[in-house]
């Protein structure tokens, strides 16, 4: 799960990690009130969306007066912000972070992620932080250093010093940095984070070190034990079809292609997506209705696929085991009768109660195309969406 910068900064403050003074605003009036409260200019007006690259896309601006805050906030709220991370369709800005402007001496890069290859937690840091870090990683990978931490031992002061020295920090800053890094690490482990990135981490002219940006992602599988983080979930930032699917415990991920597919079992779903691609088409989604799905879950899953306007054809690939073919057929027919099917549907079904399932589909009067096996199904649906 992703959260907004302003929320990540609240967590930072709870852990004693310095961030600029600021607050979130949902309107230009609120933005002005917050700016006045900050007491001095410049202030920074920052679009809050679940994507980075805002600076380059026009989503981070300095304001030098109350009037400028009002104008910028008015322009940004409701704007469609396009960055290299949002894709060309962009994201609508609904909230802003209004923050005290800082006198920046130097921009550093710092991130913490789990490294699956070594089963360690890796800290990455660079003196060349700021908006061009991707370019630095490309052209000068040696400018990004990595320090690995055994999660069973946790962070030690020598880890902090190793990172701090590599950043060429002055003694005064190094002291603040060591404390900051061990707090960041604690936060990372405490909340089961999957990523934490501060870019830039800035050194000010007054020789203080402050997290100017904050990106924190969480492992969804651990969210059940972090109710406070769940409160941060922003459904406006998520794909509406995925939000809908999550209500019914469906494992659904929206994709770019035009072949909708409904499958039971994650492995079979992966194989189905592969064979759709081999047949020359692109899957529009991943959907594992689950082994023990009810007719109601199948109905909801099918309805969600039908409501995706990119879908030009559907492949239903079910191997009836615990989920019986007749239950599946029942759900499909119910959804189809309620929503109506405007696209061709190819069905490949095998396993428990397959005859009963086929009978329900045939007697439904729906225009379904049956396939003999997986390959045949994929080729049929690929030909139909061409
Ligand atoms: P991102 O582009 O989405 O990663 O947004 P950031 O929060 O990193 O902001 C982009 C850039 O805006 C930073 O790299 C800074 O150079 C600049 N910026 C942000 N806040 C301030 C500030 O308080 N003062 C100054 N001078 N620049 C700032
Ligand atoms: Mn940034």
XYZ file of N, CA, C and O in Angstrom, residues 53-176:
496
model
N 8.071 12.282 -9.058
C 8.376 13.081 -10.235
C 7.516 14.320 -10.321
O 7.383 14.936 -11.378
N 6.932 14.718 -9.176
C 6.024 15.865 -9.183
C 6.744 17.155 -9.511
O 6.200 18.029 -10.191
N 7.972 17.285 -8.991
C 8.752 18.506 -9.220
C 8.843 18.823 -10.698
O 8.510 19.929 -11.139
N 9.260 17.823 -11.486
C 9.430 18.040 -12.929
C 8.109 18.208 -13.655
O 8.052 18.799 -14.724
N 7.028 17.661 -13.069
C 5.722 17.742 -13.735
C 4.942 19.001 -13.363
O 3.811 19.165 -13.795
N 5.521 19.882 -12.533
C 4.819 21.108 -12.140
C 3.967 20.959 -10.894
O 3.091 21.779 -10.626
N 4.256 19.921 -10.106
C 3.462 19.692 -8.897
C 4.137 20.148 -7.614
O 3.623 19.887 -6.523
N 5.297 20.813 -7.723
C 5.973 21.367 -6.530
C 6.399 22.786 -6.869
O 7.208 23.000 -7.777
N 5.814 23.785 -6.163
C 6.144 25.172 -6.506
C 6.369 26.025 -5.267
O 5.736 25.818 -4.239
N 7.272 26.999 -5.415
C 7.554 27.932 -4.317
C 6.635 29.142 -4.436
O 6.412 29.646 -5.533
N 6.113 29.577 -3.284
C 5.278 30.782 -3.270
C 5.906 31.801 -2.331
O 6.388 31.438 -1.261
N 5.905 33.081 -2.747
C 6.575 34.121 -1.953
C 5.616 35.077 -1.273
O 6.040 36.027 -0.621
N 4.318 34.852 -1.447
C 3.333 35.719 -0.791
C 2.027 34.948 -0.628
O 1.836 33.902 -1.250
N 1.139 35.512 0.195
C -0.175 34.893 0.397
C -0.923 34.790 -0.937
O -1.528 33.765 -1.249
N -0.825 35.875 -1.733
C -1.522 35.863 -3.025
C -1.030 34.737 -3.916
O -1.797 34.072 -4.602
N 0.301 34.545 -3.888
C 0.870 33.503 -4.735
C 0.425 32.109 -4.263
O 0.178 31.218 -5.070
N 0.326 31.941 -2.936
C -0.159 30.653 -2.398
C -1.571 30.404 -2.926
O -1.900 29.318 -3.403
N -2.419 31.457 -2.846
C -3.798 31.296 -3.288
C -3.855 30.935 -4.773
O -4.562 30.011 -5.173
N -3.075 31.642 -5.581
C -3.081 31.375 -7.026
C -2.589 29.957 -7.326
O -3.242 29.200 -8.047
N -1.427 29.608 -6.749
C -0.863 28.284 -7.031
C -1.789 27.170 -6.555
O -2.009 26.179 -7.261
N -2.337 27.346 -5.346
C -3.225 26.302 -4.805
C -4.454 26.157 -5.695
O -4.891 25.043 -6.005
N -5.000 27.293 -6.147
C -6.164 27.279 -7.031
C -5.863 26.543 -8.327
O -6.696 25.799 -8.845
N -4.646 26.769 -8.838
C -4.270 26.098 -10.095
C -4.059 24.599 -9.896
O -4.402 23.791 -10.749
N -3.454 24.251 -8.741
C -3.063 22.850 -8.560
C -4.221 21.943 -8.172
O -4.296 20.811 -8.648
N -5.134 22.444 -7.310
C -6.248 21.575 -6.915
C -7.149 21.373 -8.129
O -7.578 22.333 -8.757
N -7.381 20.117 -8.458
C -8.208 19.798 -9.615
C -7.412 19.615 -10.891
O -7.940 19.145 -11.894
N -6.108 19.989 -10.866
C -5.321 19.819 -12.094
C -4.996 18.351 -12.324
O -4.967 17.546 -11.390
N -4.782 17.997 -13.579
C -4.371 16.636 -13.909
C -2.845 16.643 -14.014
O -2.287 17.185 -14.950
N -2.206 16.063 -13.011
C -0.741 16.109 -12.956
C -0.152 14.896 -13.666
O -0.449 13.753 -13.318
N 0.675 15.172 -14.664
C 1.330 14.095 -15.412
C 2.812 14.074 -15.034
O 3.494 15.088 -15.157
N 3.281 12.942 -14.530
C 4.713 12.798 -14.255
C 5.180 11.502 -14.904
O 4.358 10.716 -15.380
N 6.502 11.275 -14.867
C 6.986 10.032 -15.507
C 6.494 8.797 -14.760
O 6.571 7.685 -15.270
N 5.945 8.985 -13.555
C 5.427 7.827 -12.826
C 3.905 7.642 -12.954
O 3.388 6.585 -12.618
N 3.187 8.670 -13.402
C 1.724 8.530 -13.481
C 1.298 7.892 -14.793
O 0.166 7.435 -14.909
N 2.192 7.888 -15.791
C 1.777 7.499 -17.133
C 1.105 8.689 -17.784
O 0.803 9.682 -17.097
N 0.849 8.610 -19.110
C 0.326 9.773 -19.842
C -1.046 10.225 -19.372
O -1.421 11.378 -19.574
N -1.826 9.338 -18.737
C -3.183 9.744 -18.326
C -3.163 10.659 -17.104
O -4.124 11.375 -16.852
N -2.051 10.680 -16.337
C -1.938 11.602 -15.206
C -2.830 11.241 -14.033
O -3.489 10.201 -14.030
N -2.850 12.122 -13.040
C -3.603 11.884 -11.819
C -4.204 13.209 -11.359
O -3.533 14.230 -11.404
N -5.455 13.192 -10.951
C -6.083 14.432 -10.493
C -5.583 14.792 -9.099
O -5.557 13.957 -8.197
N -5.190 16.046 -8.923
C -4.690 16.509 -7.629
C -5.877 16.949 -6.774
O -6.669 17.793 -7.194
N -5.995 16.377 -5.569
C -7.118 16.736 -4.699
C -6.663 17.360 -3.393
O -7.467 17.914 -2.660
N -5.379 17.206 -3.079
C -4.881 17.814 -1.850
C -3.455 18.293 -2.027
O -2.731 17.801 -2.900
N -3.089 19.238 -1.179
C -1.760 19.846 -1.270
C -1.093 19.813 0.095
O -1.763 19.879 1.120
N 0.224 19.727 0.075
C 0.973 19.922 1.309
C 1.556 21.331 1.251
O 2.220 21.691 0.282
N 1.226 22.125 2.252
C 1.742 23.495 2.319
C 2.832 23.492 3.380
O 2.570 23.194 4.550
N 4.038 23.817 2.943
C 5.188 23.581 3.795
C 6.119 24.778 3.813
O 6.231 25.509 2.828
N 6.809 24.903 4.933
C 7.817 25.942 5.083
C 8.922 25.725 4.040
O 9.386 24.605 3.834
N 9.330 26.782 3.352
C 10.414 26.662 2.370
C 11.760 26.635 3.093
O 11.944 27.299 4.101
N 12.694 25.861 2.575
C 13.987 25.727 3.251
C 15.095 26.305 2.384
O 14.989 26.366 1.165
N 16.157 26.697 3.056
C 17.339 27.187 2.381
C 18.259 25.978 2.184
O 18.926 25.547 3.114
N 18.250 25.437 0.968
C 18.929 24.153 0.756
C 20.400 24.329 0.392
O 20.732 25.044 -0.550
N 21.266 23.650 1.144
C 22.694 23.675 0.855
C 23.037 22.484 -0.061
O 23.774 22.627 -1.022
N 22.456 21.339 0.259
C 22.819 20.138 -0.507
C 21.664 19.136 -0.473
O 20.990 19.001 0.541
N 21.438 18.454 -1.599
C 20.373 17.450 -1.677
C 20.984 16.054 -1.734
O 21.753 15.742 -2.643
N 20.609 15.203 -0.772
C 21.105 13.833 -0.719
C 19.976 12.872 -1.069
O 18.794 13.266 -1.084
N 20.341 11.621 -1.291
C 19.352 10.575 -1.550
C 19.497 9.493 -0.487
O 20.624 9.112 -0.133
N 18.367 9.009 0.023
C 18.425 7.923 1.008
C 17.210 7.019 0.829
O 16.086 7.500 0.691
N 17.442 5.710 0.806
C 16.293 4.803 0.763
C 16.599 3.525 1.525
O 17.753 3.179 1.748
N 15.523 2.858 1.945
C 15.643 1.578 2.648
C 14.670 0.607 1.974
O 13.489 0.937 1.789
N 15.166 -0.549 1.586
C 14.282 -1.581 1.011
C 14.751 -2.975 1.451
O 15.926 -3.166 1.746
N 13.830 -3.933 1.460
C 14.264 -5.312 1.706
C 14.915 -5.842 0.422
O 14.405 -5.604 -0.670
N 16.039 -6.524 0.565
C 16.706 -7.107 -0.594
C 16.469 -8.608 -0.571
O 16.982 -9.318 0.292
N 15.652 -9.097 -1.509
C 15.260 -10.498 -1.478
C 16.436 -11.425 -1.745
O 16.531 -12.508 -1.166
N 17.353 -11.002 -2.603
C 18.471 -11.877 -2.975
C 19.339 -12.229 -1.767
O 19.788 -13.360 -1.631
N 19.562 -11.251 -0.885
C 20.436 -11.501 0.267
C 19.641 -11.710 1.559
O 20.216 -12.001 2.602
N 18.330 -11.537 1.506
C 17.473 -11.591 2.696
C 17.936 -10.591 3.745
O 17.907 -10.852 4.949
N 18.402 -9.458 3.289
C 18.866 -8.394 4.187
C 18.057 -7.130 3.896
O 17.385 -7.033 2.875
N 18.198 -6.166 4.801
C 17.604 -4.860 4.533
C 18.727 -3.972 4.027
O 19.803 -3.916 4.634
N 18.502 -3.349 2.886
C 19.581 -2.555 2.300
C 19.258 -1.071 2.385
O 18.120 -0.642 2.142
N 20.277 -0.313 2.794
C 20.170 1.140 2.805
C 20.948 1.643 1.598
O 22.098 1.242 1.388
N 20.310 2.458 0.792
C 20.996 3.047 -0.362
C 21.104 4.544 -0.133
O 20.158 5.176 0.359
N 22.243 5.090 -0.463
C 22.438 6.523 -0.230
C 23.313 7.108 -1.315
O 24.134 6.403 -1.913
N 23.121 8.399 -1.560
C 23.964 9.075 -2.542
C 24.081 10.554 -2.210
O 23.125 11.174 -1.748
N 25.269 11.071 -2.488
C 25.502 12.511 -2.350
C 24.817 13.270 -3.469
O 24.591 14.459 -3.371
N 24.535 12.541 -4.570
C 23.943 13.190 -5.742
C 22.427 13.023 -5.728
O 21.834 12.500 -6.672
N 21.768 13.465 -4.641
C 20.316 13.333 -4.555
C 19.611 14.401 -5.369
O 20.252 15.227 -6.011
N 18.263 14.356 -5.324
C 17.478 15.350 -6.045
C 16.732 14.725 -7.202
O 16.636 13.506 -7.312
N 16.225 15.593 -8.064
C 15.270 15.130 -9.070
C 15.888 14.285 -10.185
O 15.171 13.697 -10.969
N 17.231 14.235 -10.264
C 17.838 13.471 -11.357
C 18.454 12.160 -10.888
O 19.335 11.617 -11.547
N 17.953 11.625 -9.778
C 18.575 10.424 -9.215
C 18.515 9.226 -10.183
O 19.451 8.424 -10.237
N 17.438 9.117 -10.969
C 17.341 8.006 -11.931
C 18.496 8.072 -12.931
O 19.068 7.059 -13.312
N 18.823 9.313 -13.350
C 19.925 9.512 -14.291
C 21.261 9.151 -13.649
O 22.125 8.542 -14.275
N 21.420 9.522 -12.371
C 22.646 9.182 -11.636
C 22.799 7.661 -11.577
O 23.875 7.114 -11.841
N 21.697 6.976 -11.270
C 21.742 5.514 -11.166
C 22.151 4.895 -12.500
O 22.859 3.895 -12.549
N 21.709 5.528 -13.580
C 22.004 5.038 -14.928
C 23.469 5.299 -15.307
O 24.178 4.385 -15.719
N 23.911 6.541 -15.143
C 25.235 6.953 -15.644
C 26.357 6.715 -14.646
O 27.492 6.478 -15.033
N 26.065 6.891 -13.353
C 27.110 6.764 -12.332
C 26.650 5.898 -11.167
O 26.537 6.389 -10.041
N 26.419 4.617 -11.434
C 25.930 3.754 -10.348
C 26.884 3.738 -9.147
O 26.433 3.506 -8.024
N 28.164 4.042 -9.374
C 29.132 4.036 -8.257
C 28.849 5.171 -7.268
O 29.347 5.150 -6.148
N 28.034 6.144 -7.694
C 27.715 7.248 -6.771
C 26.598 6.876 -5.792
O 26.210 7.689 -4.954
N 26.052 5.680 -5.945
C 25.024 5.224 -5.000
C 25.620 4.078 -4.185
O 26.036 3.065 -4.743
N 25.711 4.268 -2.889
C 26.322 3.222 -2.062
C 25.232 2.406 -1.372
O 24.107 2.877 -1.177
N 25.595 1.165 -1.038
C 24.639 0.276 -0.371
C 25.249 -0.275 0.900
O 26.414 -0.684 0.906
N 24.460 -0.294 1.961
C 24.899 -0.915 3.216
C 23.827 -1.942 3.589
O 22.639 -1.610 3.643
N 24.258 -3.189 3.799
C 23.313 -4.280 4.081
C 23.202 -4.527 5.579
O 24.208 -4.545 6.283
N 21.965 -4.749 6.028
C 21.726 -4.977 7.455
C 21.022 -6.316 7.645
O 19.991 -6.575 7.018
N 21.586 -7.132 8.498
C 20.948 -8.392 8.847
C 19.735 -8.069 9.720
O 19.890 -7.502 10.803
N 18.521 -8.414 9.260
C 17.331 -8.007 10.028
C 17.288 -8.610 11.431
O 16.634 -8.055 12.312
N 17.991 -9.708 11.651
C 17.980 -10.309 12.993
C 18.867 -9.536 13.952
O 18.660 -9.559 15.158
N 19.864 -8.849 13.420
C 20.760 -8.060 14.279
C 20.297 -6.612 14.379
O 20.563 -5.934 15.364
N 19.642 -6.130 13.331
C 19.158 -4.753 13.343
C 20.265 -3.762 13.060
O 21.432 -4.132 12.859
N 19.889 -2.493 13.062
C 20.860 -1.454 12.696
C 21.796 -1.165 13.874
O 21.364 -1.095 15.024
N 23.081 -1.049 13.565
C 24.108 -0.753 14.580
C 24.743 0.589 14.230
O 24.654 1.037 13.089
N 25.438 1.175 15.197
C 25.973 2.511 14.914
C 27.013 2.485 13.796
O 27.152 3.448 13.053
N 27.710 1.349 13.625
C 28.696 1.330 12.527
C 28.024 1.379 11.152
O 28.583 1.905 10.202
N 26.787 0.845 11.063
C 26.053 0.967 9.795
C 25.800 2.452 9.502
O 25.999 2.918 8.378
N 25.326 3.153 10.531
C 24.993 4.579 10.357
C 26.241 5.364 9.957
O 26.195 6.199 9.051
N 27.352 5.059 10.636
C 28.594 5.782 10.299
C 29.032 5.474 8.877
O 29.444 6.365 8.138
N 28.894 4.210 8.464
C 29.307 3.832 7.105
C 28.519 4.646 6.066
O 29.092 5.161 5.105
N 27.213 4.773 6.288
C 26.402 5.549 5.336
C 26.779 7.031 5.438
O 27.011 7.694 4.426
N 26.869 7.522 6.663
C 27.175 8.938 6.896
C 28.502 9.363 6.271
O 28.584 10.388 5.607
N 29.540 8.538 6.450
C 30.853 8.886 5.868
C 30.780 8.914 4.350
O 31.355 9.786 3.702
N 30.033 7.951 3.790
C 29.963 7.912 2.327
C 29.282 9.166 1.778
O 29.465 9.516 0.620
N 28.490 9.827 2.614
C 27.796 11.044 2.177
C 28.623 12.297 2.439
O 28.182 13.413 2.151
N 29.844 12.101 2.983
C 30.744 13.240 3.270
C 30.101 14.292 4.163
O 30.198 15.495 3.891
N 29.422 13.837 5.204
C 28.741 14.787 6.080
C 29.732 15.442 7.031
O 30.705 14.813 7.456
N 29.471 16.683 7.370
C 30.310 17.364 8.367
C 30.019 16.731 9.727
O 28.953 16.138 9.920
N 30.948 16.852 10.703
C 30.711 16.226 12.011
C 29.378 16.636 12.641
O 28.674 15.796 13.201
N 29.014 17.916 12.501
C 27.762 18.393 13.113
C 26.556 17.687 12.484
O 25.612 17.290 13.174
N 26.584 17.526 11.165
C 25.467 16.898 10.467
C 25.478 15.391 10.703
O 24.424 14.764 10.863
N 26.671 14.818 10.748
C 26.798 13.372 10.929
C 26.093 12.912 12.190
O 25.406 11.880 12.205
N 26.219 13.696 13.239
C 25.596 13.335 14.508
C 24.066 13.258 14.372
O 23.425 12.304 14.811
N 23.506 14.263 13.722
C 22.051 14.264 13.502
C 21.644 13.111 12.596
O 20.613 12.473 12.786
